[in-house]
Short mmCIF file of C-alpha atoms in Angstrom, two decimals:
data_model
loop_
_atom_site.label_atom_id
_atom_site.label_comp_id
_atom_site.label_asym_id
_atom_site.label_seq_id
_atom_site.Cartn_x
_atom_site.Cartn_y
_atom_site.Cartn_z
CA UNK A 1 124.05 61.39 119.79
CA UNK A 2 121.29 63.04 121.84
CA UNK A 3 122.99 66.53 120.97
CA UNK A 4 123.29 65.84 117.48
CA UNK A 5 119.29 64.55 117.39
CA UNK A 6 118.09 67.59 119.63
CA UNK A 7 120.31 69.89 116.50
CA UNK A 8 118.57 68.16 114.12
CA UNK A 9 114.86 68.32 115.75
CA UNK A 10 115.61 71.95 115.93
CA UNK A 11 116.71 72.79 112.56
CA UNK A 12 113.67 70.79 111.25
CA UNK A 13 111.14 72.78 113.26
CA UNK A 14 112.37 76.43 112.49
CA UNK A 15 112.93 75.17 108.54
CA UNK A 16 109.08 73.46 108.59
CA UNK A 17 107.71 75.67 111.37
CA UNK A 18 109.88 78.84 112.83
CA UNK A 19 111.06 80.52 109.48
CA UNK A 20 107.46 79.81 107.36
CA UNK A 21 105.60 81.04 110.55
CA UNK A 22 108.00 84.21 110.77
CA UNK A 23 108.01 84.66 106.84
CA UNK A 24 104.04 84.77 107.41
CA UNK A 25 103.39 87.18 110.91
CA UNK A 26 106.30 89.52 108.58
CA UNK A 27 104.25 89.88 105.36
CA UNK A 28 100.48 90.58 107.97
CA UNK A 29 102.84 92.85 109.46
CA UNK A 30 104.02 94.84 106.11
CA UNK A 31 100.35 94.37 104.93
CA UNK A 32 98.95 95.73 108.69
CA UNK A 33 101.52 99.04 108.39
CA UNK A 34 100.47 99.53 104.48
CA UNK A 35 96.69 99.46 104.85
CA UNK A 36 97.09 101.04 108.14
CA UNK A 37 99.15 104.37 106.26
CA UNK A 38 96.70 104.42 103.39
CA UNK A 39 94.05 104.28 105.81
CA UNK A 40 95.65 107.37 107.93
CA UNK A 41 96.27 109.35 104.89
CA UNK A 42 92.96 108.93 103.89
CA UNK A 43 93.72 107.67 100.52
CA UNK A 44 91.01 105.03 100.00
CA UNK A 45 88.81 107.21 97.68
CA UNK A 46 91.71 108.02 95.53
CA UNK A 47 92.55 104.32 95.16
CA UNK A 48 89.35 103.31 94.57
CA UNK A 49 89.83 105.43 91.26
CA UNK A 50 90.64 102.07 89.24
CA UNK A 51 87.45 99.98 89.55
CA UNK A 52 85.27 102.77 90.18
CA UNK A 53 82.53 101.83 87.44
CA UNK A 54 82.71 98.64 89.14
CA UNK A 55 82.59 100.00 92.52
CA UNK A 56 79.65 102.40 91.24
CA UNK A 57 77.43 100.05 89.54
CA UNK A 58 77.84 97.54 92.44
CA UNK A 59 77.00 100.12 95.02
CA UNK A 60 80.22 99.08 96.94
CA UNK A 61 82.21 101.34 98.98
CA UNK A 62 85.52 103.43 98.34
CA UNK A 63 87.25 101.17 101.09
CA UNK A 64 86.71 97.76 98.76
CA UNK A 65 87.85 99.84 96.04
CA UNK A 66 90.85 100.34 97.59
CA UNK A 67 91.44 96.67 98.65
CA UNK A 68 90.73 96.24 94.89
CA UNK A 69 93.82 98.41 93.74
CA UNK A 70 95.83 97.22 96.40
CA UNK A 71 95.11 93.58 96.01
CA UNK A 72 97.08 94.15 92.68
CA UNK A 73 100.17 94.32 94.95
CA UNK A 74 99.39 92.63 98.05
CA UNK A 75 96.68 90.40 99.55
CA UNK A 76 97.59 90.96 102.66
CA UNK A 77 97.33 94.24 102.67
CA UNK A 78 94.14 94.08 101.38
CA UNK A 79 92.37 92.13 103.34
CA UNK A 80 93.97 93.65 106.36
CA UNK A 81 91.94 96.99 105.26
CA UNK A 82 88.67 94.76 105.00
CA UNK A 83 89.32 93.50 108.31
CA UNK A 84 90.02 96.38 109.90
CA UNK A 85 86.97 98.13 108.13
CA UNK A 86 84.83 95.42 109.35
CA UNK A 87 86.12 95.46 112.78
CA UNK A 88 85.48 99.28 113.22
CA UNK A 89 81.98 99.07 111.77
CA UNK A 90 82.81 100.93 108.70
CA UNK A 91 81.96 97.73 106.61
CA UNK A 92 79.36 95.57 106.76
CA UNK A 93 79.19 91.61 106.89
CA UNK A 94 77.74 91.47 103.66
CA UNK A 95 80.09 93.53 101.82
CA UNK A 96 83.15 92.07 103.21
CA UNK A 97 82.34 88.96 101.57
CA UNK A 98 81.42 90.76 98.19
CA UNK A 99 84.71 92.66 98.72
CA UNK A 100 86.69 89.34 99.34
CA UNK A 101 85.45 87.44 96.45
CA UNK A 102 85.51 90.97 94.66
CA UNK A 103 88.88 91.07 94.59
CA UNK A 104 89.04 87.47 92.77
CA UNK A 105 90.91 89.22 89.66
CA UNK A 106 93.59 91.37 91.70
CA UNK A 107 94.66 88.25 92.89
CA UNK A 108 94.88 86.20 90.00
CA UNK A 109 97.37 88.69 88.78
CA UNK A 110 99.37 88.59 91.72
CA UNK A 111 99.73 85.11 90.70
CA UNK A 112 99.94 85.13 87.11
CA UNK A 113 103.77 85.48 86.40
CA UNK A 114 104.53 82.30 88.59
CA UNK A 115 102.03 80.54 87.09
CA UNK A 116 102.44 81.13 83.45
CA UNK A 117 106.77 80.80 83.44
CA UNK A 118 105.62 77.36 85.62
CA UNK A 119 103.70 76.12 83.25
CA UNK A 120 104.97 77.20 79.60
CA UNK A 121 108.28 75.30 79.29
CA UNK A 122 106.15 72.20 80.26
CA UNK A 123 102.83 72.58 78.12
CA UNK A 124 103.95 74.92 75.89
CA UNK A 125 100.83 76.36 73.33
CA UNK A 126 98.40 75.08 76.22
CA UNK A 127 99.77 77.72 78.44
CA UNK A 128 97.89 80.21 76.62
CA UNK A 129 94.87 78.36 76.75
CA UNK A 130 94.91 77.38 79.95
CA UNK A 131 95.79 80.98 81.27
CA UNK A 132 93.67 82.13 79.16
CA UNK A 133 90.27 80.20 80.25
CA UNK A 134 91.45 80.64 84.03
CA UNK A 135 92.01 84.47 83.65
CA UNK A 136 88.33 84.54 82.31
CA UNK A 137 87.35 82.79 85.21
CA UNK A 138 88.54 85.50 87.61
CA UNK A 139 87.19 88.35 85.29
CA UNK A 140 83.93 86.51 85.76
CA UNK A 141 83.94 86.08 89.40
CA UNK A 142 84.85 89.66 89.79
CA UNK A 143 81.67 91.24 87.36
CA UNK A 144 79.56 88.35 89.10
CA UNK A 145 80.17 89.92 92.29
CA UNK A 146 79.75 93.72 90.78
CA UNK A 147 76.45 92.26 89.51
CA UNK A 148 74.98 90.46 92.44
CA UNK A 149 76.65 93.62 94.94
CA UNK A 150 73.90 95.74 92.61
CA UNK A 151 70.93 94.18 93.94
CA UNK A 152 72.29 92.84 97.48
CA UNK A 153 73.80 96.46 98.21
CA UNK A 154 71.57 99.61 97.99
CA UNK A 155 72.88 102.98 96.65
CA UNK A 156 72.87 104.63 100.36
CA UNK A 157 75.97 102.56 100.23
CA UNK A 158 78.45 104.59 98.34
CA UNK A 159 78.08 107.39 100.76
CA UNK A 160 77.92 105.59 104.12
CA UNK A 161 80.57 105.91 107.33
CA UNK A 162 83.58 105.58 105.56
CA UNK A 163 83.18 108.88 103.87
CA UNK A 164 83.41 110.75 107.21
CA UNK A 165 87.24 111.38 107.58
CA UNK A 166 87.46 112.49 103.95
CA UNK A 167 87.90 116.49 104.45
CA UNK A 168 90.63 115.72 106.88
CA UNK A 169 93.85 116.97 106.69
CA UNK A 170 96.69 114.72 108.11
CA UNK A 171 100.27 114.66 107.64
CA UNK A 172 102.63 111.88 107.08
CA UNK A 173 104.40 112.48 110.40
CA UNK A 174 100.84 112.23 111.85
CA UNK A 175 99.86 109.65 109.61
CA UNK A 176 102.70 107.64 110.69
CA UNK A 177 101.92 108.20 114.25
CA UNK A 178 98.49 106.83 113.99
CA UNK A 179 99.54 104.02 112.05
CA UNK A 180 102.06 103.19 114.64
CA UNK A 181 99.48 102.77 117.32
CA UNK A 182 97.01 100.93 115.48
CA UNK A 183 99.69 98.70 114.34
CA UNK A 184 100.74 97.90 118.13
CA UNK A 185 97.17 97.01 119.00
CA UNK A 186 96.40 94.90 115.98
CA UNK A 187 99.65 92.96 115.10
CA UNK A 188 99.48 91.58 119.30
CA UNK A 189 95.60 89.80 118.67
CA UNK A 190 97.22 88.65 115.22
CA UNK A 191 99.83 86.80 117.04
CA UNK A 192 97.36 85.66 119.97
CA UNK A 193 95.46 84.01 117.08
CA UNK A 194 98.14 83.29 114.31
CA UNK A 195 100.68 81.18 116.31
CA UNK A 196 98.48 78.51 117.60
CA UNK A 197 96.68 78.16 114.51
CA UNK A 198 99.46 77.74 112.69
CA UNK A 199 101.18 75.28 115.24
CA UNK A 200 98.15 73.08 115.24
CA UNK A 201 98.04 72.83 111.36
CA UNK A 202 101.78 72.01 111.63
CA UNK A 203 101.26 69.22 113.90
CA UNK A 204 98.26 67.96 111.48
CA UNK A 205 100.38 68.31 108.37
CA UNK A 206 103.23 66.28 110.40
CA UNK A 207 100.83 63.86 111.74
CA UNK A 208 99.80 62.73 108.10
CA UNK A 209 96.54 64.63 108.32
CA UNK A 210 96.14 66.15 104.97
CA UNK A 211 98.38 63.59 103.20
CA UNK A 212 95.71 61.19 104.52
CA UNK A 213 92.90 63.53 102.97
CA UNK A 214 94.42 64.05 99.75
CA UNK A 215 94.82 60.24 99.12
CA UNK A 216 91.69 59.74 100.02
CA UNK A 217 90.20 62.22 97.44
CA UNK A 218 92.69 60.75 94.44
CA UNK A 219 91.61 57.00 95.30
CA UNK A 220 87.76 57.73 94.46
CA UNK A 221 88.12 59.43 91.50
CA UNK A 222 86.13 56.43 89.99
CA UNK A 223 83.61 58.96 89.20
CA UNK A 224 86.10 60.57 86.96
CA UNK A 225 85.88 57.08 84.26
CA UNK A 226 84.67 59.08 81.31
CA UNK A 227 88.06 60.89 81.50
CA UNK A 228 91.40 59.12 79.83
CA UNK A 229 93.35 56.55 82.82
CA UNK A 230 96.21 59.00 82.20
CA UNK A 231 93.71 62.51 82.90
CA UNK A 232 93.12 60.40 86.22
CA UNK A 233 96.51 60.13 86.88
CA UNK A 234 97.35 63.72 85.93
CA UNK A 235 94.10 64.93 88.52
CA UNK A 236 95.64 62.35 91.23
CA UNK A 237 98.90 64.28 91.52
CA UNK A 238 97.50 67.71 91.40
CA UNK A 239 95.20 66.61 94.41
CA UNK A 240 98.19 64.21 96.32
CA UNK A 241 101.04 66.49 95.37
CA UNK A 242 101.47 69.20 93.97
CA UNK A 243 99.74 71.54 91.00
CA UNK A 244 103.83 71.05 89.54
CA UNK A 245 103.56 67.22 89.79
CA UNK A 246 100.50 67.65 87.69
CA UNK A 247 102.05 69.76 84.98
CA UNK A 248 104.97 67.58 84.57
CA UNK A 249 103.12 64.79 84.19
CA UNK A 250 101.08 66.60 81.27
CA UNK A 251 103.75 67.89 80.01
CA UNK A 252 105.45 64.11 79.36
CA UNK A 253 101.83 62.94 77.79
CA UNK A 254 101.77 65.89 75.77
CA UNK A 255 105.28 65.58 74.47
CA UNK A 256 104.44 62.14 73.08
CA UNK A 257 101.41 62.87 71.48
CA UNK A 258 99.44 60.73 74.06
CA UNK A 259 97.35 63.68 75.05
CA UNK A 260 95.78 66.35 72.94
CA UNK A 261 95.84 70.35 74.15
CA UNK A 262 92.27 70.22 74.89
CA UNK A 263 92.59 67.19 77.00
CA UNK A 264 95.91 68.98 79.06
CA UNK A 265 93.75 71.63 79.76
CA UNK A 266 90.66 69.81 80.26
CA UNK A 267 92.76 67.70 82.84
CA UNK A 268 94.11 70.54 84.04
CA UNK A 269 90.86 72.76 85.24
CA UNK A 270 89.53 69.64 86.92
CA UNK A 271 92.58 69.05 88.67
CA UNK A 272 92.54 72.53 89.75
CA UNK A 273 88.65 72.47 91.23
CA UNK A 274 89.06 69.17 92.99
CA UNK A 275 92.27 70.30 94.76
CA UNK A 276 91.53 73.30 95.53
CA UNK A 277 89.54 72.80 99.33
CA UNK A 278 92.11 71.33 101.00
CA UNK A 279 95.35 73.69 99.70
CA UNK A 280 92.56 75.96 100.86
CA UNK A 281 92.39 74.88 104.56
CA UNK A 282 95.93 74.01 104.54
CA UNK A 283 97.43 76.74 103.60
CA UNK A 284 95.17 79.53 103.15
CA UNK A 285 93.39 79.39 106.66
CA UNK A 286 96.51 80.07 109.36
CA UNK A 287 97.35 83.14 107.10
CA UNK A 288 93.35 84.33 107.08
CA UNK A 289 92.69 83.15 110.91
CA UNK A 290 95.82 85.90 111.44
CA UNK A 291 93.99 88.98 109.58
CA UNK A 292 90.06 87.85 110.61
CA UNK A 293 88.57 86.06 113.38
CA UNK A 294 88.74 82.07 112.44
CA UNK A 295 85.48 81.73 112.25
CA UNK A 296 84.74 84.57 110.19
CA UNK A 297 88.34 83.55 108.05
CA UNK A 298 86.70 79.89 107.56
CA UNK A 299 83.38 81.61 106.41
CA UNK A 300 85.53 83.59 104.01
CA UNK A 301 87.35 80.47 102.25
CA UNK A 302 83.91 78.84 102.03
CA UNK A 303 82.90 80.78 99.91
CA UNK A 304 85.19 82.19 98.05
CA UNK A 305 86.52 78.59 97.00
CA UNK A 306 83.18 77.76 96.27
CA UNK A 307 82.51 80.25 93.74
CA UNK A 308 86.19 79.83 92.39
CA UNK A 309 85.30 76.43 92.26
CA UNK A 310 81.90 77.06 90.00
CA UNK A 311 83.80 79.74 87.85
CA UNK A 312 86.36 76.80 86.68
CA UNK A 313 83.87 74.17 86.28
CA UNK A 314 82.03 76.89 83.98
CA UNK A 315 84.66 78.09 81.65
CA UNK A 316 85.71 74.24 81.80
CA UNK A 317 82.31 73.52 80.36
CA UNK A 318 82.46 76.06 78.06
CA UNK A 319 85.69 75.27 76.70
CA UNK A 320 84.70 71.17 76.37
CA UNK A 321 81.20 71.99 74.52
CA UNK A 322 82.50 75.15 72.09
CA UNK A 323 85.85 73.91 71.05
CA UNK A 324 86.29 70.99 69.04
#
């Protein structure tokens, strides 16, 4: 009996603890030796290539160009090159925030296919409006940020530090050599700071600790009264479950005619602001605390959820007020 409970203890912790917290330190790892390379090679200008009237007109650097275009493919791997830009004075405070929230639209699309086959075989039409008004939302945080980097960032920007190894000649085997070592010395803090992060918020999330929060937040949603009972109920299990639970839900109401298209994706936006802080903490944090200091990684979810958060509520507004 004690064998068969110590099996079973063990199987639970590397299914709920071992093989997510491997499956996470592997992808910082891919993302660490990816930056690192395109880093080496010196490849960050010619990246930058794809949002460079962005990157001009917002006076950012070549290196958050290249986290742009590389965001497109992995998040990891691009904030790994803002973190290691930061760290080596190349970047400064500022624009590593800019260049976080910057990359609001790479992102999205990293997203998008999982989200749209998720959500059309149980909305249907409202996919398209849904994806639609949240898509515009990440376009808009993106030019926001190319805006307000234009005043907040002067033009001695574009040609600061990280300009400096451009005429250099390297290699791949030399590349690879350099990426190597920086690897070693990066990937050991990462796991000095990943794997008791990440243990802690396991022993929260076992403990009850976010269940408890997201209960709270769907049993005072009182606040919420001009909405339908069943656009409250829709909201409570995107905040207490999960963003699926949600969509099935809709789905049902829509499928009877109880809810109208505008009202799923009415529903649906809110649904999506209000539970967005703690998936944020929960999830997003332990993977962030691995790539940037925590403080600095908690810093960076503030406010990029927070202006995620106001580009919703926006087209959300929008949308309610403009379409009848």
């Amino acid at each position: 009996m004690v064998i068969a409970a110590l099996i079973d203890t063990l199987g639970l912790l590397w299914r709920e603890l071992g093989h997510p917290l491997v499956r996470l330190l592997t992808f910082i790892s891919i993302g660490l030796i990816v930056a690192g390379f395109i880093e080496a090679m010196n490849w960050t200008r010619k990246m930058s290539v794809v949002a460079a009237p962005m990157i001009r007109f917002g006076h950012l650097s070549d290196l958050t160009g290249a986290a742009f275009s590389m965001a497109f493919f992995s998040g990891v791997a691009a904030n790994t090159m803002l973190s290691e830009a930061y760290e080596q004075g190349r970047l400064s405070k500022k624009e590593l925030f800019l260049a976080n929230m910057f990359n609001s639209l790479p992102a999205y699309f990293l997203h998008l296919p999982t989200t749209f086959f998720l959500t059309l075989p149980l909305i249907k039409g409202a996919t398209f409006i849904y994806i639609g008004l949240t898509l515009g939302a990440a376009l808009l945080r993106t030019l926001g940020i190319a805006v307000l980097s234009h005043f907040l960032l002067g033009p001695e920007n574009l040609t600061g530090k990280h300009g400096q190894r451009e005429a250099e000649s390297v290699n791949f085997r030399l590349a690879g050599q350099r990426t190597i070592v920086r690897f070693k010395k990066r990937i050991r803090k990462i796991i000095r700071l990943t794997l008791p992060v990440y243990i802690i918020f396991f022993g929260l999330s076992e403990a009850g600790m976010f269940q408890l929060l997201e209960e709270v937040m769907a049993d005072h949603l009182t606040w919420l009264a001009w909405l339908s009972p069943k656009a409250v109920s829709i909201i409570a299990l995107q905040i207490a479950a999960e963003f699926s639970a949600g969509l099935v839900a809709a789905g049902v109401l829509l499928q009877d005619g109880t809810m109208t298209y505008k009202e799923i994706v009415m529903t649906l936006l809110i649904g999506n602001v209000l539970s967005s802080p703690i998936r944020a903490v929960r999830h997003q944090f332990p993977y962030y605390a691995g790539i940037f200091k925590p403080r600095l990684a908690m810093q960076l979810i503030v406010f990029s959820q927070s202006f995620r958060a106001f580009s919703i509520a926006l087209v959300a507004l929008l949308y309610f007020f403009l379409v009848m």
